[in-house]
Amino acid sequence: MNNGFDQVVVLDFGGQYNQLIARRIRDMHVYSELLPHDTKVETLRAMRLKGIVFSGGPRSVYGEDAPSVDPEVYKLGVPILGICYGMQLMARDFDARVDLAVDREYGLANMTVRTEGALFKGTPDVQRVWMSHSDVVSAAPPGFALDASTPSAPVAAMSDRERGLYGVQFHPEVQHTDYGEQILQNFLFLICGCEPNWRMDNLIDDAVQEIRDKVGDQRVLMALSGGVDSSVTAALLHRAIGDRLTCVFVDHGLLREEESEQVMSMFEGVFHMDIRRIDASDRFLKLLSGVTDPEEKRKRIGREFIRVFEETSTRLGDFAFLGQGTLYTDVIESGTKTAATIKSHHNVGGLPSEMKFKLIEPLRSLFKDEARRLGEALGLPHHFVWRQPFPGPGLAIRIIGEVTRERLNLLKKADAIVREEVASAGLEQEIWQYFAVLTDLQSVGVMGDERTYFSTVAIRAITSRDGMTADFARLPYEVLQRMSSRICNEVPGVNRVVYDITSKPPATIEWE
Ligand code: XMP
């Protein structure tokens, strides 16, 4: 898309960090998107293009199915930065040899910069870079300078400055490359001459236009879970097509205290959206009655969610599209076929394969924090979009043993106290997730002069970068103490509070 902003396109050769490159560039306030490697030159020519990045990729440039670019791309007159496979492709296209490396290089390497040039400006002569490749460029192509090398990669960086062609064997987009950010900035601002004037707000205009073009005058249906991703998607779709969007909010009754009211007052009250709240809490509770197995709970909730959604949507008439809050990370995660199922995750993204909708997923290229910023730019409240992650099956998987209305209400109260205390200690930003778990353990206590035999509540608070691994948060004792005494005093049926001090692995974040 080209709405008057400088743009740097990342051509996709299939590497795992590709979307991250586009994202890093957007972080530097230059618009960037990932396009297929065989994007037509005319398409690129029609953009306000300031530069191109060739991404990494898993193939070998001499392989039969090696993805390549139209040679005309090199003649577009904008600088090109080839990363990893992208550099090898450039080397091949300019008649250098690419060989199988003696040692496959994976991980950190010390790189020595050999020439002074714009790409490495402001970075030291020896620096740590992140490598992940099995082929190497043995000598730079004719006309190219050898800019840097590592012990295993004779050509770790090369350039033909006249023609604006740059290649790096390492990955500047990953955090482990010490000066990766500086190198990308140098490419954007010193080499391509981009203006850093793109902001998240501008994404809204582009996305709105794209949605309108795609949807035309048809209608879109959306399942709202109350979570951040589906809420941001709904707000964006609503901005684009107004009342041709209908949202179905399946309230399974397993959300946190007052959350479903907040969702309604925001979308109905403030945004004036066509949103139908289906109070299905009785149905879900009935379905969960007697069920204690964690996977069985997850499966039943997932299936019932779809059933309620389908029943409602068939009553609402015809829709051509189904809106979904799929993020880029969901796209990657669902792509891994080899990973073992630890838990069958349920979120609204897994909706109904047999329904005859075309999908519309406007957040598909965004990372979670970008989606949050987009949500804020769309007018969703800060505290709403920056909420901690919350699992699709809701509080059901934080109740060990059977889910009953009574136990659910108990957990909602305890959880609200945990959240209030974290907030009043000003720790919300530092902790990835913090919540209460209702265990199935009862123990003896004494309240007043009476013996009690009540439930134990566990507090879970963790720090994490991405939820894949986690450590327990070092909450101050005073905060834990306040949580503990408030829960025992204010939540009937609880006489003991424990703090979970396990990391992930070996534990998981949620208890079920
Ligand atoms: P675990 O418990 O597997 O959780 O360590 C990792 C992260 O995922 C969240 N989670 C879910 N999110 N649907 C979701 O959308 C689910 O079924 C689900 N289960 C766990 C969990 O809260 C943590 O952030």
Coordinates of C-alpha atoms and ligand atoms in Angstrom, one line a residue:
M1 CA 0.0 0.0 0.0
N2 CA 1.2 3.5 -0.6
N3 CA -0.5 6.4 1.1
G4 CA 2.2 8.9 0.8
F5 CA 4.7 7.3 3.1
D6 CA 8.2 6.1 2.3
Q7 CA 8.1 2.4 2.2
V8 CA 10.6 -0.5 2.4
V9 CA 9.4 -3.8 1.2
V10 CA 10.7 -7.1 2.6
L11 CA 10.6 -9.8 0.0
D12 CA 9.9 -13.1 1.6
F13 CA 12.1 -16.1 0.9
G14 CA 10.6 -18.2 3.7
G15 CA 12.9 -17.6 6.7
Q16 CA 11.5 -17.7 10.2
Y17 CA 12.4 -14.1 11.1
N18 CA 10.9 -12.4 8.0
Q19 CA 7.9 -10.8 9.6
L20 CA 10.2 -9.6 12.3
I21 CA 12.3 -7.6 9.8
A22 CA 9.2 -5.7 8.6
R23 CA 8.2 -5.1 12.2
R24 CA 11.6 -3.7 13.2
I25 CA 11.4 -1.3 10.2
R26 CA 7.9 -0.2 11.3
D27 CA 9.3 0.3 14.8
M28 CA 11.7 2.8 13.2
H29 CA 8.7 4.7 11.8
V30 CA 9.1 3.6 8.2
Y31 CA 6.2 1.7 6.7
S32 CA 7.2 -1.9 5.8
E33 CA 5.4 -5.0 4.8
L34 CA 6.3 -8.5 3.8
L35 CA 5.6 -9.4 0.1
P36 CA 6.2 -12.7 -1.7
H37 CA 9.6 -13.0 -3.3
D38 CA 8.0 -13.2 -6.8
T39 CA 6.0 -10.0 -6.4
K40 CA 5.8 -8.3 -9.8
V41 CA 8.2 -5.5 -10.6
E42 CA 5.3 -3.4 -11.7
T43 CA 3.7 -3.7 -8.3
L44 CA 6.9 -2.6 -6.7
R45 CA 7.3 0.2 -9.1
A46 CA 3.9 1.5 -8.2
M47 CA 4.9 2.0 -4.6
R48 CA 6.7 4.9 -3.0
L49 CA 9.5 2.5 -2.5
K50 CA 12.7 3.6 -0.9
G51 CA 14.4 0.3 -0.4
I52 CA 14.0 -3.5 -0.5
V53 CA 15.1 -6.2 1.9
F54 CA 15.6 -9.8 0.7
S55 CA 14.8 -11.9 3.7
G56 CA 16.4 -15.1 4.9
G57 CA 15.1 -18.5 3.8
P58 CA 15.7 -22.2 4.4
R59 CA 16.7 -23.2 0.9
S60 CA 20.0 -23.4 -0.9
V61 CA 20.4 -21.0 -3.9
Y62 CA 21.4 -23.7 -6.2
G63 CA 18.5 -26.0 -5.3
E64 CA 15.9 -26.8 -7.9
D65 CA 13.1 -25.0 -6.0
A66 CA 15.3 -22.1 -4.9
P67 CA 13.1 -19.0 -4.7
S68 CA 14.5 -16.1 -6.7
V69 CA 13.6 -12.6 -7.9
D70 CA 12.9 -11.1 -11.2
P71 CA 16.3 -9.6 -12.3
E72 CA 14.4 -6.4 -13.1
V73 CA 14.2 -5.9 -9.3
Y74 CA 17.9 -5.0 -9.3
K75 CA 17.2 -2.2 -11.7
L76 CA 14.5 -0.5 -9.7
G77 CA 17.1 2.1 -8.6
V78 CA 16.5 1.6 -4.8
P79 CA 19.0 0.1 -2.4
I80 CA 18.6 -3.6 -1.6
L81 CA 19.7 -5.3 1.6
G82 CA 20.0 -9.1 1.3
I83 CA 19.9 -10.9 4.6
C84 CA 21.3 -14.5 4.9
Y85 CA 19.6 -16.4 2.0
G86 CA 18.9 -12.9 0.5
M87 CA 22.7 -12.2 0.4
Q88 CA 23.4 -15.6 -1.0
L89 CA 20.9 -15.0 -3.8
M90 CA 22.4 -11.6 -4.5
A91 CA 25.8 -13.2 -4.7
R92 CA 24.6 -15.9 -7.1
D93 CA 22.8 -13.4 -9.3
F94 CA 26.0 -11.4 -9.5
D95 CA 28.2 -14.4 -10.3
A96 CA 29.9 -15.3 -7.1
R97 CA 30.1 -18.8 -5.7
V98 CA 27.9 -19.9 -2.9
D99 CA 29.3 -23.1 -1.2
L100 CA 28.2 -25.4 1.5
A101 CA 29.9 -24.3 4.7
V102 CA 32.4 -26.6 6.3
D103 CA 30.7 -25.9 9.6
R104 CA 27.1 -25.0 9.7
E105 CA 27.1 -21.8 11.7
Y106 CA 24.3 -21.3 14.1
G107 CA 24.3 -18.9 17.0
L108 CA 26.6 -16.0 18.0
A109 CA 29.7 -15.2 16.0
N110 CA 32.4 -12.5 16.3
M111 CA 32.4 -10.5 13.2
T112 CA 35.2 -8.3 12.0
V113 CA 34.2 -5.2 9.9
R114 CA 36.8 -4.6 7.2
T115 CA 35.6 -1.4 5.5
E116 CA 34.2 1.9 6.5
G117 CA 30.8 2.4 5.1
A118 CA 27.3 3.6 5.8
L119 CA 25.9 0.2 6.8
F120 CA 28.2 -0.2 9.8
K121 CA 28.5 3.4 10.8
G122 CA 28.5 3.9 14.5
T123 CA 29.3 0.2 15.2
P124 CA 32.7 -1.2 16.4
D125 CA 35.2 -3.1 14.3
V126 CA 34.5 -6.3 16.1
Q127 CA 30.9 -7.1 17.0
R128 CA 28.7 -10.1 17.9
V129 CA 26.2 -11.1 15.3
W130 CA 23.6 -13.9 15.1
M131 CA 24.2 -16.5 12.4
S132 CA 21.9 -19.2 11.1
H133 CA 23.1 -20.7 7.8
S134 CA 24.6 -23.7 6.2
D135 CA 25.7 -22.1 2.9
V136 CA 28.4 -19.4 2.6
V137 CA 29.5 -16.9 0.1
S138 CA 33.2 -17.8 -0.4
A139 CA 34.2 -14.6 -2.3
A140 CA 32.3 -11.4 -2.9
P141 CA 31.0 -11.0 -6.5
P142 CA 32.9 -8.9 -9.0
G143 CA 32.5 -5.2 -8.3
F144 CA 31.5 -5.9 -4.6
A145 CA 33.6 -5.0 -1.6
L146 CA 34.2 -7.5 1.2
D147 CA 32.9 -5.6 4.2
A148 CA 33.1 -8.1 7.0
S149 CA 33.8 -11.7 7.9
T150 CA 33.6 -14.2 10.7
P151 CA 35.7 -17.3 11.4
S152 CA 33.2 -19.4 9.5
A153 CA 31.9 -17.0 6.9
P154 CA 34.5 -15.4 4.7
V155 CA 31.9 -13.0 3.4
A156 CA 29.8 -11.9 6.4
A157 CA 28.9 -8.7 4.7
M158 CA 29.5 -7.3 1.2
S159 CA 28.4 -4.3 -0.9
D160 CA 28.4 -2.6 -4.2
R161 CA 27.7 0.9 -3.1
E162 CA 27.5 2.3 -6.7
R163 CA 24.5 0.1 -7.4
G164 CA 23.2 0.3 -3.8
L165 CA 23.5 -3.5 -3.2
Y166 CA 24.2 -4.7 0.3
G167 CA 24.4 -8.2 1.8
V168 CA 24.8 -9.5 5.3
Q169 CA 25.1 -13.1 6.2
F170 CA 23.9 -12.5 9.8
H171 CA 20.5 -11.5 11.1
P172 CA 20.3 -7.8 12.1
E173 CA 16.7 -8.2 13.0
V174 CA 17.2 -10.5 16.0
Q175 CA 18.0 -9.1 19.4
H176 CA 21.1 -11.2 19.8
T177 CA 22.9 -9.2 17.1
D178 CA 24.4 -6.5 19.2
Y179 CA 24.3 -3.7 16.7
G180 CA 21.4 -5.1 14.5
E181 CA 19.2 -2.1 15.2
Q182 CA 21.9 0.4 14.3
I183 CA 22.6 -1.5 11.1
L184 CA 19.0 -1.5 10.0
Q185 CA 18.7 2.1 10.9
N186 CA 21.8 2.9 8.8
F187 CA 20.2 1.0 5.9
L188 CA 16.9 2.9 6.2
F189 CA 18.1 6.4 6.9
L190 CA 21.7 6.7 5.6
I191 CA 21.4 4.4 2.6
C192 CA 17.8 4.6 1.5
G193 CA 17.2 8.1 2.7
C194 CA 13.8 7.3 4.3
E195 CA 11.9 9.8 6.4
P196 CA 10.8 8.4 9.7
N197 CA 7.3 9.7 9.6
W198 CA 5.1 6.7 9.6
R199 CA 3.0 6.0 12.8
M200 CA 0.6 3.3 13.9
D201 CA -2.3 5.7 13.2
N202 CA -1.3 5.5 9.5
L203 CA -1.8 1.8 9.6
I204 CA -5.4 2.4 10.5
D205 CA -6.0 4.3 7.3
D206 CA -4.4 1.7 5.2
A207 CA -6.1 -1.2 6.9
V208 CA -9.5 0.5 6.7
Q209 CA -9.0 1.0 3.0
E210 CA -8.0 -2.6 2.5
I211 CA -11.0 -3.9 4.5
R212 CA -13.4 -1.8 2.4
D213 CA -11.9 -3.0 -0.8
K214 CA -12.2 -6.6 0.2
V215 CA -15.6 -6.5 1.8
G216 CA -17.3 -4.2 -0.7
D217 CA -21.0 -3.8 0.4
Q218 CA -21.2 -7.3 2.1
R219 CA -21.5 -8.1 5.8
V220 CA -19.0 -9.3 8.3
L221 CA -19.6 -11.5 11.4
M222 CA -17.2 -11.7 14.3
A223 CA -16.9 -13.8 17.4
L224 CA -15.8 -11.6 20.3
S225 CA -14.2 -13.3 23.2
G226 CA -13.6 -10.2 25.2
G227 CA -9.8 -10.6 24.7
V228 CA -7.5 -8.0 23.3
D229 CA -7.0 -9.5 19.8
S230 CA -10.6 -9.9 18.9
S231 CA -11.5 -6.6 20.5
V232 CA -8.9 -4.7 18.4
T233 CA -10.1 -6.5 15.3
A234 CA -13.7 -5.6 16.0
A235 CA -12.8 -1.9 16.5
L236 CA -10.9 -1.9 13.3
L237 CA -13.6 -3.6 11.2
H238 CA -16.1 -1.3 12.8
R239 CA -14.1 1.8 11.7
A240 CA -14.0 0.4 8.2
I241 CA -17.5 -0.8 7.6
G242 CA -19.7 0.5 10.5
D243 CA -22.9 -1.3 11.0
R244 CA -22.2 -3.9 8.4
L245 CA -20.2 -5.6 11.2
T246 CA -22.1 -7.7 13.6
C247 CA -20.3 -9.1 16.7
V248 CA -21.4 -12.1 18.7
F249 CA -20.0 -12.0 22.2
V250 CA -20.3 -15.5 23.6
D251 CA -20.2 -15.0 27.3
H252 CA -19.3 -18.4 28.7
G253 CA -19.5 -17.0 32.3
L254 CA -15.8 -17.9 32.8
L255 CA -14.4 -14.4 32.4
R256 CA -13.0 -12.4 35.3
E257 CA -15.1 -10.3 37.6
E258 CA -17.0 -7.5 35.7
E259 CA -15.2 -8.2 32.5
S260 CA -18.2 -9.0 30.4
E261 CA -20.0 -5.9 31.5
Q262 CA -16.9 -3.8 30.5
V263 CA -16.8 -5.3 27.1
M264 CA -20.5 -4.5 26.6
S265 CA -20.3 -1.0 27.9
M266 CA -17.4 -0.2 25.7
F267 CA -18.5 -1.7 22.4
E268 CA -22.2 -1.0 22.7
G269 CA -22.1 2.1 24.9
V270 CA -19.1 3.9 23.4
F271 CA -18.5 2.5 20.0
H272 CA -22.3 1.9 19.2
M273 CA -21.4 -1.4 17.6
D274 CA -24.0 -4.0 16.7
I275 CA -23.0 -6.5 19.3
R276 CA -25.1 -9.4 20.6
R277 CA -24.1 -10.8 24.0
I278 CA -25.2 -14.3 24.4
D279 CA -25.3 -15.2 28.1
A280 CA -24.4 -18.9 27.9
S281 CA -23.0 -19.3 31.4
D282 CA -25.7 -21.8 32.4
R283 CA -25.0 -24.0 29.3
F284 CA -21.2 -24.0 30.0
L285 CA -21.6 -24.7 33.7
K286 CA -23.9 -27.6 32.9
L287 CA -21.5 -29.0 30.4
L288 CA -18.6 -28.8 32.9
S289 CA -20.6 -30.4 35.7
G290 CA -18.6 -33.3 37.1
V291 CA -15.7 -32.8 34.7
T292 CA -12.3 -32.6 36.4
D293 CA -9.9 -33.6 33.6
P294 CA -8.1 -30.4 32.3
E295 CA -8.1 -31.5 28.7
E296 CA -11.7 -32.5 28.8
K297 CA -12.6 -29.1 30.2
R298 CA -10.7 -27.4 27.4
K299 CA -12.3 -29.5 24.7
R300 CA -15.8 -29.1 26.0
I301 CA -15.5 -25.4 26.3
G302 CA -14.0 -25.1 22.8
R303 CA -16.7 -27.1 21.2
E304 CA -19.5 -25.4 23.0
F305 CA -18.2 -22.0 22.1
I306 CA -18.4 -22.9 18.4
R307 CA -21.9 -24.4 18.9
V308 CA -23.3 -21.3 20.6
F309 CA -21.6 -19.1 18.0
E310 CA -23.1 -21.1 15.1
E311 CA -26.6 -21.2 16.5
T312 CA -26.5 -17.5 17.0
S313 CA -25.0 -16.6 13.6
T314 CA -27.5 -18.7 11.6
R315 CA -30.3 -16.7 13.3
L316 CA -28.7 -13.4 12.3
G317 CA -28.8 -13.8 8.5
D318 CA -26.2 -14.0 5.8
F319 CA -22.7 -12.9 6.2
A320 CA -20.0 -13.2 3.5
F321 CA -17.0 -12.8 5.9
L322 CA -15.9 -14.0 9.3
G323 CA -13.6 -11.6 11.1
Q324 CA -10.8 -13.1 13.2
G325 CA -8.2 -11.6 15.5
T326 CA -5.4 -13.8 14.2
L327 CA -2.0 -12.4 15.0
Y328 CA 1.3 -13.2 13.3
T329 CA 2.4 -15.3 16.2
D330 CA -0.8 -17.4 15.9
V331 CA 0.1 -18.0 12.2
I332 CA 3.5 -19.3 13.2
E333 CA 2.3 -21.4 16.1
S334 CA -0.4 -23.1 14.2
G335 CA 2.2 -23.9 11.5
T336 CA 4.3 -26.2 13.8
K337 CA 3.1 -29.7 13.1
T338 CA 5.8 -31.4 15.1
A339 CA 5.2 -29.9 18.5
A340 CA 3.6 -32.1 21.1
T341 CA 0.2 -31.1 22.4
I342 CA 0.8 -29.9 26.0
K343 CA -2.6 -28.2 26.2
S344 CA -5.2 -27.9 23.5
H345 CA -5.3 -24.1 23.3
H346 CA -8.6 -22.6 22.6
N347 CA -9.3 -19.1 21.4
V348 CA -11.7 -17.6 19.0
G349 CA -9.0 -18.0 16.3
G350 CA -9.9 -21.7 16.1
L351 CA -13.4 -21.1 14.8
P352 CA -15.5 -23.1 12.6
S353 CA -13.9 -24.8 9.7
E354 CA -17.1 -26.1 8.2
M355 CA -18.8 -22.7 8.1
K356 CA -18.9 -21.2 4.6
F357 CA -17.2 -17.8 5.3
K358 CA -14.4 -16.1 3.7
L359 CA -11.9 -15.0 6.4
I360 CA -10.9 -11.5 7.1
E361 CA -7.9 -11.2 9.4
P362 CA -6.6 -7.6 9.5
L363 CA -4.1 -8.2 12.3
R364 CA -2.4 -11.1 10.6
S365 CA 0.9 -9.4 10.1
L366 CA 1.1 -7.8 13.5
F367 CA 2.8 -8.8 16.7
K368 CA 0.9 -8.6 20.0
D369 CA 2.3 -5.3 21.2
E370 CA 1.6 -3.7 17.7
A371 CA -2.0 -4.9 18.0
R372 CA -2.2 -3.3 21.4
R373 CA -0.9 0.0 20.1
L374 CA -3.3 -0.2 17.1
G375 CA -6.1 -0.7 19.6
E376 CA -5.2 2.4 21.5
A377 CA -4.9 4.4 18.3
L378 CA -8.5 3.2 17.5
G379 CA -9.7 4.6 20.8
L380 CA -9.8 1.5 23.0
P381 CA -8.8 2.4 26.6
H382 CA -5.2 1.9 27.6
H383 CA -5.9 -0.4 30.5
F384 CA -8.2 -2.5 28.3
V385 CA -5.7 -3.1 25.5
W386 CA -2.7 -3.7 27.8
R387 CA -4.5 -6.3 29.9
Q388 CA -2.5 -9.4 30.8
P389 CA -3.0 -12.5 28.6
F390 CA -6.1 -14.5 29.5
P391 CA -6.8 -18.0 28.3
G392 CA -9.7 -18.8 26.0
P393 CA -11.2 -21.4 28.4
G394 CA -11.2 -18.7 31.1
L395 CA -11.3 -19.3 34.8
A396 CA -12.4 -23.0 34.2
I397 CA -8.7 -23.9 33.9
R398 CA -7.8 -22.1 37.0
I399 CA -10.2 -24.1 39.1
I400 CA -8.7 -27.5 39.9
G401 CA -11.4 -30.1 40.0
E402 CA -15.0 -29.5 39.2
V403 CA -16.2 -26.0 38.1
T404 CA -19.3 -25.0 39.9
R405 CA -21.0 -21.7 40.2
E406 CA -20.0 -21.4 43.8
R407 CA -16.3 -22.2 43.1
L408 CA -16.3 -19.9 40.2
N409 CA -17.6 -17.0 42.3
L410 CA -15.1 -17.7 44.9
L411 CA -12.2 -17.6 42.4
K412 CA -13.5 -14.4 40.8
K413 CA -13.4 -12.6 44.1
A414 CA -9.9 -13.9 45.0
D415 CA -8.6 -13.0 41.5
A416 CA -10.0 -9.5 41.7
I417 CA -8.0 -9.0 44.9
V418 CA -4.8 -10.2 43.3
R419 CA -5.3 -7.8 40.4
E420 CA -6.1 -4.9 42.7
E421 CA -3.1 -5.4 44.8
V422 CA -0.7 -5.7 41.9
A423 CA -2.2 -2.5 40.5
S424 CA -2.0 -0.6 43.7
A425 CA 1.7 -1.7 44.1
G426 CA 2.3 -0.3 40.6
L427 CA 3.6 -3.6 39.3
E428 CA 1.3 -4.2 36.4
Q429 CA 3.9 -3.4 33.7
E430 CA 6.6 -5.6 35.3
I431 CA 4.6 -8.8 35.6
W432 CA 3.5 -10.8 32.6
Q433 CA 0.6 -12.5 34.3
Y434 CA -0.8 -12.5 37.8
F435 CA -3.9 -14.4 38.9
A436 CA -5.4 -16.6 41.5
V437 CA -6.0 -20.4 41.2
L438 CA -8.6 -22.3 43.2
T439 CA -6.9 -25.5 44.2
D440 CA -8.8 -28.7 45.2
L441 CA -7.0 -28.7 48.6
Q442 CA -8.8 -28.1 51.8
S443 CA -7.0 -27.7 55.1
V444 CA -7.6 -26.9 58.7
G445 CA -7.6 -23.3 59.9
V446 CA -8.8 -21.2 62.8
M447 CA -10.9 -18.1 62.4
G448 CA -12.0 -16.3 65.5
D449 CA -12.1 -19.2 67.9
E450 CA -13.6 -21.6 65.4
R451 CA -12.0 -24.4 63.5
T452 CA -12.4 -24.1 59.8
Y453 CA -11.8 -26.6 57.0
F454 CA -11.7 -24.5 53.9
S455 CA -10.1 -24.1 50.4
T456 CA -6.6 -23.1 49.5
V457 CA -6.1 -20.4 46.9
A458 CA -2.8 -20.3 45.1
I459 CA -1.4 -17.0 43.7
R460 CA 0.5 -17.3 40.4
A461 CA 2.6 -14.3 39.2
I462 CA 5.2 -14.7 36.5
T463 CA 7.6 -12.7 34.4
S464 CA 8.1 -13.7 30.8
R465 CA 9.0 -12.3 27.4
D466 CA 6.6 -14.4 25.3
G467 CA 4.8 -16.9 27.5
M468 CA 6.9 -19.7 26.2
T469 CA 9.2 -19.7 29.2
A470 CA 8.5 -18.0 32.5
D471 CA 9.9 -17.4 36.0
F472 CA 7.9 -16.7 39.1
A473 CA 7.8 -13.0 39.9
R474 CA 9.6 -11.8 43.0
L475 CA 6.6 -10.1 44.4
P476 CA 7.5 -8.0 47.5
Y477 CA 6.4 -9.9 50.7
E478 CA 4.3 -6.9 51.7
V479 CA 2.2 -7.3 48.5
L480 CA 1.9 -11.0 49.1
Q481 CA 0.9 -10.4 52.7
R482 CA -1.9 -8.0 51.7
M483 CA -3.2 -10.4 49.1
S484 CA -3.2 -13.2 51.6
S485 CA -5.0 -11.4 54.4
R486 CA -7.5 -9.8 52.1
I487 CA -8.4 -13.1 50.4
C488 CA -8.8 -14.9 53.7
N489 CA -10.9 -12.0 55.1
E490 CA -13.0 -11.1 52.1
V491 CA -13.6 -14.4 50.3
P492 CA -15.8 -16.8 52.3
G493 CA -14.6 -20.4 52.1
V494 CA -10.8 -19.7 51.9
N495 CA -8.5 -20.1 54.9
R496 CA -5.1 -20.5 53.3
V497 CA -3.1 -18.8 50.5
V498 CA 0.0 -20.1 48.9
Y499 CA 2.4 -18.6 46.4
D500 CA 3.5 -20.7 43.4
I501 CA 7.3 -20.4 43.0
T502 CA 7.8 -22.7 40.0
S503 CA 9.2 -21.5 36.7
K504 CA 8.1 -22.8 33.2
P505 CA 9.4 -25.3 32.5
P506 CA 9.0 -27.6 34.4
A507 CA 5.5 -26.1 35.3
T508 CA 3.3 -24.3 32.9
I509 CA 1.9 -20.8 33.5
E510 CA -1.7 -22.0 33.9
W511 CA -2.3 -24.8 36.3
E512 CA -4.4 -26.8 33.8
Ligands
XMP1 P1 0.8 -22.3 29.6 O1 -0.2 -22.5 30.7 O2 0.7 -23.3 28.4 O3 0.3 -20.9 29.0 O4 2.2 -22.1 30.1 C1 1.1 -20.1 28.1 C2 0.3 -18.8 27.8 O5 -0.9 -19.1 27.0 C3 -2.1 -18.8 27.7 N1 -3.0 -19.8 27.5 C4 -4.0 -19.8 26.6 N2 -4.3 -18.8 25.7 N3 -6.1 -20.1 24.9 C5 -5.4 -18.9 24.9 O6 -5.7 -18.0 24.1 C6 -5.8 -21.1 25.7 O7 -6.5 -22.2 25.7 C7 -4.7 -20.9 26.6 N4 -4.1 -21.7 27.6 C8 -3.1 -21.0 28.1 C9 -1.6 -18.7 29.2 O8 -2.5 -17.8 29.9 C10 -0.2 -18.1 29.0 O9 -0.2 -16.7 28.8

